[in-house]
Coordinates of C-alpha atoms in Angstrom, one line a residue:
X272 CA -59.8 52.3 25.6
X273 CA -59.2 55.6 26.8
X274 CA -57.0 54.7 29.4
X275 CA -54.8 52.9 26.3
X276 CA -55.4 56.4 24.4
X277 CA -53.7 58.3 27.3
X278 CA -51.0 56.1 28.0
X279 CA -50.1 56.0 23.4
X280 CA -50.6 60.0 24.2
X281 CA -48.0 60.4 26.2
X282 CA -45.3 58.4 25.0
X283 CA -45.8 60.8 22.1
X284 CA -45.1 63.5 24.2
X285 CA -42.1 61.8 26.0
X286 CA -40.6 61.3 22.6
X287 CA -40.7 64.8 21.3
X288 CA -39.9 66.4 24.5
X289 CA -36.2 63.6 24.4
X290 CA -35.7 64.6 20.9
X291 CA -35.9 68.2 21.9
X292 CA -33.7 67.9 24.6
X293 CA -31.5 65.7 22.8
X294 CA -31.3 68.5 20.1
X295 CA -30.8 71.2 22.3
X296 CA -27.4 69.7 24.1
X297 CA -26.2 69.1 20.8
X298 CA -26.6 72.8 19.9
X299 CA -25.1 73.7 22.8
X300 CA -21.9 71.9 22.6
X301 CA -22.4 69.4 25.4
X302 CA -22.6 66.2 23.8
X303 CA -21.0 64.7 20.9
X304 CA -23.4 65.1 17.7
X305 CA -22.4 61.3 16.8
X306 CA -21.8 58.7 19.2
X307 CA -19.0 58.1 21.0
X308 CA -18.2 55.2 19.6
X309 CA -18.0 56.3 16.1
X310 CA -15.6 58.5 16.9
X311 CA -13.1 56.4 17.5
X312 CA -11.2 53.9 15.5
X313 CA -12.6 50.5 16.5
X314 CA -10.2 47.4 16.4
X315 CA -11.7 44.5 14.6
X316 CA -11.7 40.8 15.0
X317 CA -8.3 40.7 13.7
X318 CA -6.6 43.2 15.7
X319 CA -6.4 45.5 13.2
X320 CA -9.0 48.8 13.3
X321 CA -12.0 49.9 11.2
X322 CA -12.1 52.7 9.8
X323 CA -15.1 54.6 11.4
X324 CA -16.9 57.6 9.0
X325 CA -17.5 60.6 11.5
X326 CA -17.8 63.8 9.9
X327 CA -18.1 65.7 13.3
X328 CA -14.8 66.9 15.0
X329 CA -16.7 68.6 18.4
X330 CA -14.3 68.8 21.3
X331 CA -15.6 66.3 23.7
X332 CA -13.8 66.3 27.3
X333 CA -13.0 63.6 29.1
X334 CA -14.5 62.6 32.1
X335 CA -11.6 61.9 34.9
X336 CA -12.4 59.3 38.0
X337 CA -10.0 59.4 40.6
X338 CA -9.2 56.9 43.0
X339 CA -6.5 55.1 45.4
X340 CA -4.0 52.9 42.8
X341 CA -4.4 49.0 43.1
X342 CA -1.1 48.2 42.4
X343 CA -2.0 44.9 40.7
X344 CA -4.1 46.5 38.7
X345 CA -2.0 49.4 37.7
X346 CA 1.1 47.1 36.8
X347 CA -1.6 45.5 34.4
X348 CA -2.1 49.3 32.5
X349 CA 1.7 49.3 32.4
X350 CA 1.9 46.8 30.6
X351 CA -0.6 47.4 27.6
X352 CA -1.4 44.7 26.5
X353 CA -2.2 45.1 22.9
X354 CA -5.7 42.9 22.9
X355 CA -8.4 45.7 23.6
X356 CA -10.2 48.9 21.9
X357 CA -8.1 51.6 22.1
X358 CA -10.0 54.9 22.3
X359 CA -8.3 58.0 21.7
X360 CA -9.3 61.2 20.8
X361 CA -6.5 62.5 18.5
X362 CA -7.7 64.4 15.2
X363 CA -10.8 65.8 17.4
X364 CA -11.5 69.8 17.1
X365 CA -14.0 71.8 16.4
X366 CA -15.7 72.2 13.1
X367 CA -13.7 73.6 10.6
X368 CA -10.4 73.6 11.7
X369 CA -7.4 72.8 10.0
X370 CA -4.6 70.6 11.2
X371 CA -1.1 71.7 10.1
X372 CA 1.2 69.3 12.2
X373 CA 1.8 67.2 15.0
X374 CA 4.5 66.4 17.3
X375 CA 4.4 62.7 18.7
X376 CA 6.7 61.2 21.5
X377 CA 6.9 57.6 22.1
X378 CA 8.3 55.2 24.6
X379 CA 9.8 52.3 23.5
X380 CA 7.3 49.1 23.2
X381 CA 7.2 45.7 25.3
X382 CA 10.9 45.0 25.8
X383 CA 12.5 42.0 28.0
X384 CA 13.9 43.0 31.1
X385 CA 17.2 44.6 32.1
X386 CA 18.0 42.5 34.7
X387 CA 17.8 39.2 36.1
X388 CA 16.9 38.1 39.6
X389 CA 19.8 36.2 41.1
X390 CA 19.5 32.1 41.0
X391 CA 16.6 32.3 38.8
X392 CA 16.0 31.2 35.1
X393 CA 15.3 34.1 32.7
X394 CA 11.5 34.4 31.2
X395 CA 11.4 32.6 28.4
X396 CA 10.2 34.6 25.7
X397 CA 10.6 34.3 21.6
X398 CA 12.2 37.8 20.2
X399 CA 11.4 36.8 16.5
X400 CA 8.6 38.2 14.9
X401 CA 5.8 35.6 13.8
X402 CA 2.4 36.4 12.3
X403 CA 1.3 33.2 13.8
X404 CA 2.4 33.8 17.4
X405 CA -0.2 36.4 19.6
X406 CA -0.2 39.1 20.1
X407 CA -0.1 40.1 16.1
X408 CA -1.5 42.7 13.9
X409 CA -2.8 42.6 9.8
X410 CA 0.2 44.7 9.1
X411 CA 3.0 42.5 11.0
X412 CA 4.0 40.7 7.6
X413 CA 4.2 43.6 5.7
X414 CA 6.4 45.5 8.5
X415 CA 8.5 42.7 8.2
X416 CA 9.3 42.8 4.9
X417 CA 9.3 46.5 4.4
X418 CA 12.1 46.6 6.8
X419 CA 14.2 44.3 4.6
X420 CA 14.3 47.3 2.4
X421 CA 15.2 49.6 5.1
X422 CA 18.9 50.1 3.4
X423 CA 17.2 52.4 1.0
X424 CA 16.8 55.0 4.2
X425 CA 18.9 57.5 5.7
X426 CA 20.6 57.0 8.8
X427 CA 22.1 59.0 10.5
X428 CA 25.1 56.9 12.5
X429 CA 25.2 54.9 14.2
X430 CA 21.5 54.0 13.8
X431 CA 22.7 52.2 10.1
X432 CA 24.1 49.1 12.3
X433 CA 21.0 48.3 14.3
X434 CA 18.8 45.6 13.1
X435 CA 15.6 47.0 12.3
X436 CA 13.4 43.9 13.7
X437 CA 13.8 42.3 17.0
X438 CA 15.6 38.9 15.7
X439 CA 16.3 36.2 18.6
X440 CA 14.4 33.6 19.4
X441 CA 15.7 33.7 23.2
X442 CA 15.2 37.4 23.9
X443 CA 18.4 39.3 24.7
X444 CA 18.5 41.5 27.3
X445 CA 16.6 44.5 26.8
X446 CA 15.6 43.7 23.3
X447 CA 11.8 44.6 22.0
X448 CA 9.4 41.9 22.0
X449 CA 6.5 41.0 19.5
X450 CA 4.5 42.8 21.4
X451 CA 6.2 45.8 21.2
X452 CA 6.0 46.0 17.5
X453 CA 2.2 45.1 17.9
X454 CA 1.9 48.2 20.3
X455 CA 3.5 50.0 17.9
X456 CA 1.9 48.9 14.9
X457 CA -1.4 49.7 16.4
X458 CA -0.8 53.0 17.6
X459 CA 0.6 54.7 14.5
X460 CA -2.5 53.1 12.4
X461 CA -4.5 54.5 15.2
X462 CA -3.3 58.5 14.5
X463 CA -3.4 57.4 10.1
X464 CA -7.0 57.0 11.3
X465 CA -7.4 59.7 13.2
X466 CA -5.9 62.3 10.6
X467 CA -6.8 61.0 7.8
X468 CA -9.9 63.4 6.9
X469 CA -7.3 66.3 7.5
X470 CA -4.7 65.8 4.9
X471 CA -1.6 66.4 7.0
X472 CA 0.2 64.4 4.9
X473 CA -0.8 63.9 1.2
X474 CA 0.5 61.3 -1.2
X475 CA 3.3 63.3 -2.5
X476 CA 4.7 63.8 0.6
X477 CA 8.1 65.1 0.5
X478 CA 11.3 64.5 2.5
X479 CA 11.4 67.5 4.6
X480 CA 7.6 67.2 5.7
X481 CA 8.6 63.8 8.1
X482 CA 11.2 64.1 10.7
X483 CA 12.2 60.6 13.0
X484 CA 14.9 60.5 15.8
X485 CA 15.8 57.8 17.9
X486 CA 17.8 57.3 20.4
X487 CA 20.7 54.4 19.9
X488 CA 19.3 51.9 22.0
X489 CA 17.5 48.8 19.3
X490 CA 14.0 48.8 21.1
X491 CA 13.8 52.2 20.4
X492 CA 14.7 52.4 16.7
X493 CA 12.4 49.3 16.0
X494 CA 9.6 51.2 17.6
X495 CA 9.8 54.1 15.6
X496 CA 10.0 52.0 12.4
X497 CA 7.0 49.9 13.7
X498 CA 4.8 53.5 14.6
X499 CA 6.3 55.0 11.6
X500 CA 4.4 52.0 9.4
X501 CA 1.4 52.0 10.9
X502 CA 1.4 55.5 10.7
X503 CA 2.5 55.3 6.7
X504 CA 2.2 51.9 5.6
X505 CA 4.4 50.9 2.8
X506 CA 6.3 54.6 3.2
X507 CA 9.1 55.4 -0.1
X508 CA 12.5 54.8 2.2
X509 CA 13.9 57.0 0.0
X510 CA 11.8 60.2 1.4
X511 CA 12.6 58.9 5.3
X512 CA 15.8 59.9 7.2
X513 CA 16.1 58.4 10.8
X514 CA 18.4 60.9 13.3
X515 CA 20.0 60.3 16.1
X516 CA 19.9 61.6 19.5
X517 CA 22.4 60.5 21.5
X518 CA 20.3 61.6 24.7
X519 CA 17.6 60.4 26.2
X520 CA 16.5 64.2 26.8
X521 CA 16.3 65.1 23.3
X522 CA 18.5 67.8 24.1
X523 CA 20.8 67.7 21.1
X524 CA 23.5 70.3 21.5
X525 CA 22.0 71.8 24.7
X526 CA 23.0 69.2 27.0
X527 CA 25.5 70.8 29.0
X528 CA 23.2 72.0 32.5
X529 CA 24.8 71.6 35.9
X530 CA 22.0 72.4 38.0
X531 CA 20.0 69.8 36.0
X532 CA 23.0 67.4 37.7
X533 CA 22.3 68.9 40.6
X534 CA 18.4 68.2 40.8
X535 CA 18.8 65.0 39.6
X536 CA 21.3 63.8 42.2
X537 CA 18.6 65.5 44.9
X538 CA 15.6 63.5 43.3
X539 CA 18.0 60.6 43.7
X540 CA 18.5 61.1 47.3
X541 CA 14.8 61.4 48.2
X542 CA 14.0 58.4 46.5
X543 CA 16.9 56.4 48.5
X544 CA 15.4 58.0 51.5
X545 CA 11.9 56.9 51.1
X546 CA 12.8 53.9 49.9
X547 CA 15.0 53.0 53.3
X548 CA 12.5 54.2 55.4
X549 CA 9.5 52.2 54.2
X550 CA 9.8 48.9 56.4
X551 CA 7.4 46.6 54.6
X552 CA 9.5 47.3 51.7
X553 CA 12.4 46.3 53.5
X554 CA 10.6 42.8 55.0
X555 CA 10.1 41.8 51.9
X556 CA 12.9 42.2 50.5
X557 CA 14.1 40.4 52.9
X558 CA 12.1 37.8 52.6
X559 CA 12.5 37.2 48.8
X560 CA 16.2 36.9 49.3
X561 CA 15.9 34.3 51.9
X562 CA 13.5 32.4 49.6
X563 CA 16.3 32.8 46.5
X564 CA 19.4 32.0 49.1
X565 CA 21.2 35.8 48.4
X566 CA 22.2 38.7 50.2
X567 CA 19.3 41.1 50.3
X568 CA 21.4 44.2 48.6
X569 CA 22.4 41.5 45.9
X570 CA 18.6 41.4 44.9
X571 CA 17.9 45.2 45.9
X572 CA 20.9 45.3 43.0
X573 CA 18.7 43.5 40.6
X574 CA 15.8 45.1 40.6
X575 CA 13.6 42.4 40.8
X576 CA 10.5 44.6 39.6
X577 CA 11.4 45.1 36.2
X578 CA 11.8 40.9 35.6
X579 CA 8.7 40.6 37.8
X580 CA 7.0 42.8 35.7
X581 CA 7.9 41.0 32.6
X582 CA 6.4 37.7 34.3
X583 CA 3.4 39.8 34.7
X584 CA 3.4 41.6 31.3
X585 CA 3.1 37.7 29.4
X586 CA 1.4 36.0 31.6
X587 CA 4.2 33.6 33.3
X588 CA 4.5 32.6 36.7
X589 CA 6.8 34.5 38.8
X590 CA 10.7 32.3 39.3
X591 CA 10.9 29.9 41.7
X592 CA 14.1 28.0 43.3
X593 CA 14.4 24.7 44.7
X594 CA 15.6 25.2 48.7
X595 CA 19.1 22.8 47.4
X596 CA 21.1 26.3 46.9
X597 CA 21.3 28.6 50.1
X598 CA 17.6 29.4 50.4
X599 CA 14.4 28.2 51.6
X600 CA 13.5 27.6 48.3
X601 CA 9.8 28.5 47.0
X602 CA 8.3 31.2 44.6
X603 CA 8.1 34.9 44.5
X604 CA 5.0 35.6 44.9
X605 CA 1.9 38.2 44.2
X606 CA 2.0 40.1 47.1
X607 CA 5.4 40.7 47.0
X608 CA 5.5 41.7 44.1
X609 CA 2.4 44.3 45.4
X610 CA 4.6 45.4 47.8
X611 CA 7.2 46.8 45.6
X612 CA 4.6 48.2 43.0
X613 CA 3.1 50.1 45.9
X614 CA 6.1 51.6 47.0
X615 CA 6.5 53.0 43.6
X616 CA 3.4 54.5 43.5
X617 CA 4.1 56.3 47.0
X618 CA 7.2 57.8 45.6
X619 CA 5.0 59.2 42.6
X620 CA 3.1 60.7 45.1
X621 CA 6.0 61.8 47.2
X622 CA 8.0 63.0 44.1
X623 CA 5.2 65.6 43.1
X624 CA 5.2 66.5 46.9
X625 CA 8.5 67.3 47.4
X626 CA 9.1 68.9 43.8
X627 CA 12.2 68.3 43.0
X628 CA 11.6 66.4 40.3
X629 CA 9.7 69.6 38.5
X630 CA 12.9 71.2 38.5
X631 CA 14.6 68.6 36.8
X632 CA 12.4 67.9 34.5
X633 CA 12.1 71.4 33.2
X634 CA 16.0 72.1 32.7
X635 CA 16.1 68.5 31.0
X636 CA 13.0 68.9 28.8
X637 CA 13.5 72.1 27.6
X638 CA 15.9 71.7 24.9
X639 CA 13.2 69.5 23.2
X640 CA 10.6 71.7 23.8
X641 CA 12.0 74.7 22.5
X642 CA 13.1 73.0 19.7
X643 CA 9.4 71.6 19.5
X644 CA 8.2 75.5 19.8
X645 CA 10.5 76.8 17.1
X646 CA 8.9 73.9 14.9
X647 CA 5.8 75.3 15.3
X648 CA 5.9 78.8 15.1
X649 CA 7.8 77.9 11.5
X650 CA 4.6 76.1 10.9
X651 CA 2.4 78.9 12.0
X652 CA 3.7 81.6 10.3
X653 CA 3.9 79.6 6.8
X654 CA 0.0 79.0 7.3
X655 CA -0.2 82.6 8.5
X656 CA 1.6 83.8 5.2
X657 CA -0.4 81.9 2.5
X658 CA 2.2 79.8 2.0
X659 CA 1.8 75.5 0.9
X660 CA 3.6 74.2 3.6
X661 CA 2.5 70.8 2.8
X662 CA 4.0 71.7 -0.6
X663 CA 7.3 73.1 0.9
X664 CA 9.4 72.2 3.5
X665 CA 8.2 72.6 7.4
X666 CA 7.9 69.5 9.1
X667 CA 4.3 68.6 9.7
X668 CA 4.5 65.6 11.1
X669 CA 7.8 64.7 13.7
X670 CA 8.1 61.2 15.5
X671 CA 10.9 61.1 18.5
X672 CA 10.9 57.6 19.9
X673 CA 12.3 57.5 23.5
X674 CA 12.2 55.8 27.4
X675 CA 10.7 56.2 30.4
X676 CA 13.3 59.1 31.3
X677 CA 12.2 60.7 28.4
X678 CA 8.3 60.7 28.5
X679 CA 8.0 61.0 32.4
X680 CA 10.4 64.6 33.0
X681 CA 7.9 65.7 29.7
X682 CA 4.8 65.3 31.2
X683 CA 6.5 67.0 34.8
X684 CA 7.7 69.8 32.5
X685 CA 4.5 70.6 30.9
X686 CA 2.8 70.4 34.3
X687 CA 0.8 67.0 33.9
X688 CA 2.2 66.0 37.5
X689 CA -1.0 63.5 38.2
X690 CA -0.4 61.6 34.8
X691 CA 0.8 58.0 35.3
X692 CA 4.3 57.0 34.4
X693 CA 4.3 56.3 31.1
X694 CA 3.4 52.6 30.3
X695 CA 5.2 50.2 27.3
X696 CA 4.2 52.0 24.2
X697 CA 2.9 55.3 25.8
X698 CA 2.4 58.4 23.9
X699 CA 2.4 62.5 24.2
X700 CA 1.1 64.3 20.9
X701 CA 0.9 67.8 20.2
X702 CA -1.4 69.0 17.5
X703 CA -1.6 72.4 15.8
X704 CA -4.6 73.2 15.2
X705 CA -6.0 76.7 12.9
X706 CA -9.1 78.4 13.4
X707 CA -11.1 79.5 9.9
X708 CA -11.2 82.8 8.9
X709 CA -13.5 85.0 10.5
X710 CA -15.4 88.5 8.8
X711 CA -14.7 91.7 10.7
X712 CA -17.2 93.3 8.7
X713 CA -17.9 94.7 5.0
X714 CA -16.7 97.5 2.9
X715 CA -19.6 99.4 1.1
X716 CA -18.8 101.4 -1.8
X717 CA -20.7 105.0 -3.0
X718 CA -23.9 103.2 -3.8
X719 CA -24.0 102.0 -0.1
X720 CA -24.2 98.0 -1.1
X721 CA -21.5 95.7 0.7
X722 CA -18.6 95.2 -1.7
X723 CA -16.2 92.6 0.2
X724 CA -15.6 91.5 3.2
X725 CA -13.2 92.2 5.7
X726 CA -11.8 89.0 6.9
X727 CA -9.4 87.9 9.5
X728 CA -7.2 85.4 9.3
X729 CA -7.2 81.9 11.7
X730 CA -6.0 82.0 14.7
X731 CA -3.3 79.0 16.1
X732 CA -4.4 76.5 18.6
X733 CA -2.9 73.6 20.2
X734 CA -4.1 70.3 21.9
X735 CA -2.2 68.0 24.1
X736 CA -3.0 64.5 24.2
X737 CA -1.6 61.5 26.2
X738 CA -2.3 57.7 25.5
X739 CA -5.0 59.5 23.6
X740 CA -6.8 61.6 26.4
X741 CA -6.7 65.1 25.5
X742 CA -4.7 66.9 28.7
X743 CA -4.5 70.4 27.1
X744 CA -6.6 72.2 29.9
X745 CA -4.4 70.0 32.6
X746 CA -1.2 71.7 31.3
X747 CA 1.0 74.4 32.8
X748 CA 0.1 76.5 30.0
X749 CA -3.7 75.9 29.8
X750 CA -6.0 75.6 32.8
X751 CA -9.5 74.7 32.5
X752 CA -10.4 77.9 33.7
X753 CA -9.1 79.4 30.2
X754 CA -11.8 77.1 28.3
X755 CA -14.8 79.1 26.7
X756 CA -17.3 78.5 24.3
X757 CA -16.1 80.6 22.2
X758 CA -12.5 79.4 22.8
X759 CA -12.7 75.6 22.7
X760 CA -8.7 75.1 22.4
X761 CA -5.7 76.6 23.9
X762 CA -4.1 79.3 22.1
X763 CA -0.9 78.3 20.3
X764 CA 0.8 82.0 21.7
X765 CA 0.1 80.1 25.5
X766 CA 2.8 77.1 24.7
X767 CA 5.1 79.1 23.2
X768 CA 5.1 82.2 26.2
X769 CA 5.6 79.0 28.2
X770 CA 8.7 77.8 26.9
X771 CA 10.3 80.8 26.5
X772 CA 9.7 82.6 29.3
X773 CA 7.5 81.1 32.3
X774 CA 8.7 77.7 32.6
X775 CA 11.8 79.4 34.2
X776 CA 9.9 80.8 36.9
X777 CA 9.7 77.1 38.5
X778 CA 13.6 77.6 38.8
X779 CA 13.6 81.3 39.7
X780 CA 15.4 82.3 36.5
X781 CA 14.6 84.0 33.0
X782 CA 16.5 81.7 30.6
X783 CA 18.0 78.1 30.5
X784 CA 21.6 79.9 30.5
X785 CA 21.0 81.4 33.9
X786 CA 18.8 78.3 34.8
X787 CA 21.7 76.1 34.6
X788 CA 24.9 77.9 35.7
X789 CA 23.6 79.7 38.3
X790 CA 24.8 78.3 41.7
X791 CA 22.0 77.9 44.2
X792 CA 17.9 77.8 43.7

């Protein structure tokens, strides 16, 4: 009995002294007051996502593994399959924060491939959209007929000729897949989610608060429209105009860079160099053409990766030939295709070596991000005046749906060199984020009792987030060694220094003018 009244004792104790503990890290900022779990939107049977109630918005950082790239593995994440949980942490702050607006750029969803491999038939793969067919979403049928009303929209040209829904049933080259929209689909319900309980946008939205550009390639418009309607399901087409950017920079009317030329055509001269000088690379290229019956630069041409990929992405088995046509006949195979997937990943690594690629990718991203900044600091200064910018006219929320050349010299530019290249579907998001007011002190009149307060206003923060990890403190702009407690996010005054002024540094130059015409560096 009194060894039983011992042990009864000191579970007791054990229990109080966890529940201390437990309340203590929560004080302190180092774990999430709710689970993780519920602070994320959680996809349900269907596909679609439930919509989780957590009330706390505590900044939780990410814990980051690193390790050597399987390239079978990684060619998997690029693909993105739409069939799991997604866990992202946009619309997370701390308590008592106010969103005012967010900045997303996408890449284009799922799409069949660019090229063909020589002698080979083409993946066969259904372009029309089907509820019935997997993967799907609880909001494919209505994106489907929502777009049939799409000629009550703006568009700018020549965006007004593109079908809004992928519609062949043998996929045309280059065209979006069902998947893609399902990507899609899921990640703008994913962000409605996530910024719901901040009112960025309110029912009476107006025109001016949305702003969408596309490039004029069809898988990109479609992806917009499809993130656009998970985002806003059942949106008034008469408050949406969809702009073009002929570009895949974003750059609008600052295009015009020489050196950017010039770094480009040096990034494309490493590349060729590596690529030559990596022998098992060579063998098996080599090897495939001998199994297909071609010359080896005829397949080097066709980029088998990107059909190989495809093959991979749904689940088909890679071509194979009979050994009637030239060849030995056979199958690509697995380990080939590792072969060339690896290679790709050295020449991340080499690119970020070498840093050439930086320099690109600053001149060519900073037309968007300075048009991005300007956007913001409208924004800011609205908030910072007491004016209703919901109510008015700055943009609070602003989609661009891009490529791969578009996401990839982004994340360079801001400094996110370790960040994968950016998968089907992958995101960046800014968010603006204000501080609440805080009291400098009180005012006492003759009697000596306080009278009012003396209040400052909010300061400006902002959080970068990419396939919904927040990579603010990984920037150029924001290191971890800014972070504080008593300074969870970066200051909004840290971007905008950046674009203006030290991004140019990288280039050994003080504006994008000089950046760009200047004839060596």
């Amino acid at each position: 009995m009194l060894a039983r009244n011992r042990f009864l004792f000191l579970v007791v104790v054990g229990g109080a002294l966890l529940a201390v503990l437990s309340f203590s890290l929560q004080f302190l900022n180092l774990i999430p007051i709710t689970p993780i779990l519920d602070e994320h939107p959680a996809q349900a049977a269907d596909g679609g996502f439930r919509a989780l109630q957590a009330k706390s918005r505590k900044r939780v950082f990410p814990v980051h593994h690193t390790q050597e790239p399987n390239p079978i593995l990684d060619a998997y994440s690029y693909c993105n399959t739409p069939n799991r949980t997604e866990q992202a942490w946009e619309g997370h702050s701390p308590v008592d924060y106010k969103l005012l607006s967010v900045y997303v750029m996408i890449r284009h969803g799922d799409r069949y491939p660019l090229y063909s491999i020589p002698k080979t038939k083409r993946p066969s793969i259904d372009c029309t959209l089907s509820a019935s067919r997997q993967p799907s979403h609880p909001l494919l049928n209505s994106f489907i007929n929502h777009m049939g009303q799409g000629t009550h929209g703006h568009w700018e040209a020549p965006l007004g000729s593109i079908s809004r829904l992928p519609s062949h049933g043998a996929c045309e080259m280059g065209e979006l897949t069902q998947t893609g929209v399902v990507q899609h689909l899921r990640n703008g319900q994913l962000l409605q989610h996530a910024y719901k309980h901040h009112n960025l946008l309110l029912s009476d939205w107006s025109p001016r608060q949305v702003w969408m550009e596309t490039t004029g390639k069809s898988r990109t418009l479609q992806s917009g429209m499809a993130f656009l309607y998970g985002f806003l399901p059942d949106f008034d087409w008469t408050k949406v105009t969809v702009r073009h950017q002929w570009s895949t920079l974003f750059c609008g009317s600052a295009c015009e860079c020489p050196a950017r030329s010039r770094y480009l055509e040096e990034e494309q001269r490493r590349q060729y160099h590596l690529r030559v000088a990596d022998s098992n690379l060579e063998r098996t290229y080599v090897d495939m053409a001998r199994t297909l019956g071609v010359l080896t630069r005829q397949l080097r041409a066709a980029n088998p990766i990107d059909s190989l990929l495809c093959h991979l992405c749904h689940g088909l088995s890679f071509p194979c030939v009979s050994n009637g046509d030239g060849g030995t006949g056979g199958c690509l195979t697995m380990a080939q295709f590792a072969v060339i997937r690896q290679q790709q990943l050295d020449d991340e690594v080499d690119r970020r070596r070498v840093g050439v690629y930086r320099k690109y990718a600053i001149l060519a991203m900073y037309p968007y991000l300075n048009r991005t900044a300007n956007k913001m600091e409208r924004v800011a200064r609205a908030s910072e005046a007491g004016r209703q910018s919901r109510l008015g006219g700055e943009e609070v929320f602003t989609l661009s749906s891009g490529h791969d050349v578009t996401i990839a010299p982004l994340l360079s530019a801001l400094g996110l060199e370790e960040a994968k290249f950016p998968r089907f579907a992958a995101r960046i998001v800014f968010e603006i984020w204000k501080s609440p007011p805080t009291t400098q002190g009180k005012a006492k009149n003759r009697a000596g009792k306080s009278e009012r307060s003396n209040r400052k206003n909010g300061e400006m923060f902002i959080r970068v987030l990419y396939n919904g990890e927040d990579v603010t403190f990984h920037t150029a702009f924001c290191h971890s060694t800014d972070r504080h407690i008593n300074q969870p996010l970066c200051p909004l005054k840290n971007f905008l220094t950046f674009v203006r002024k030290d991004i140019f540094r990288i280039v050994n130059a003080t504006s994008y003018k000089e950046a760009c015409y200047k004839l060596s560096g």
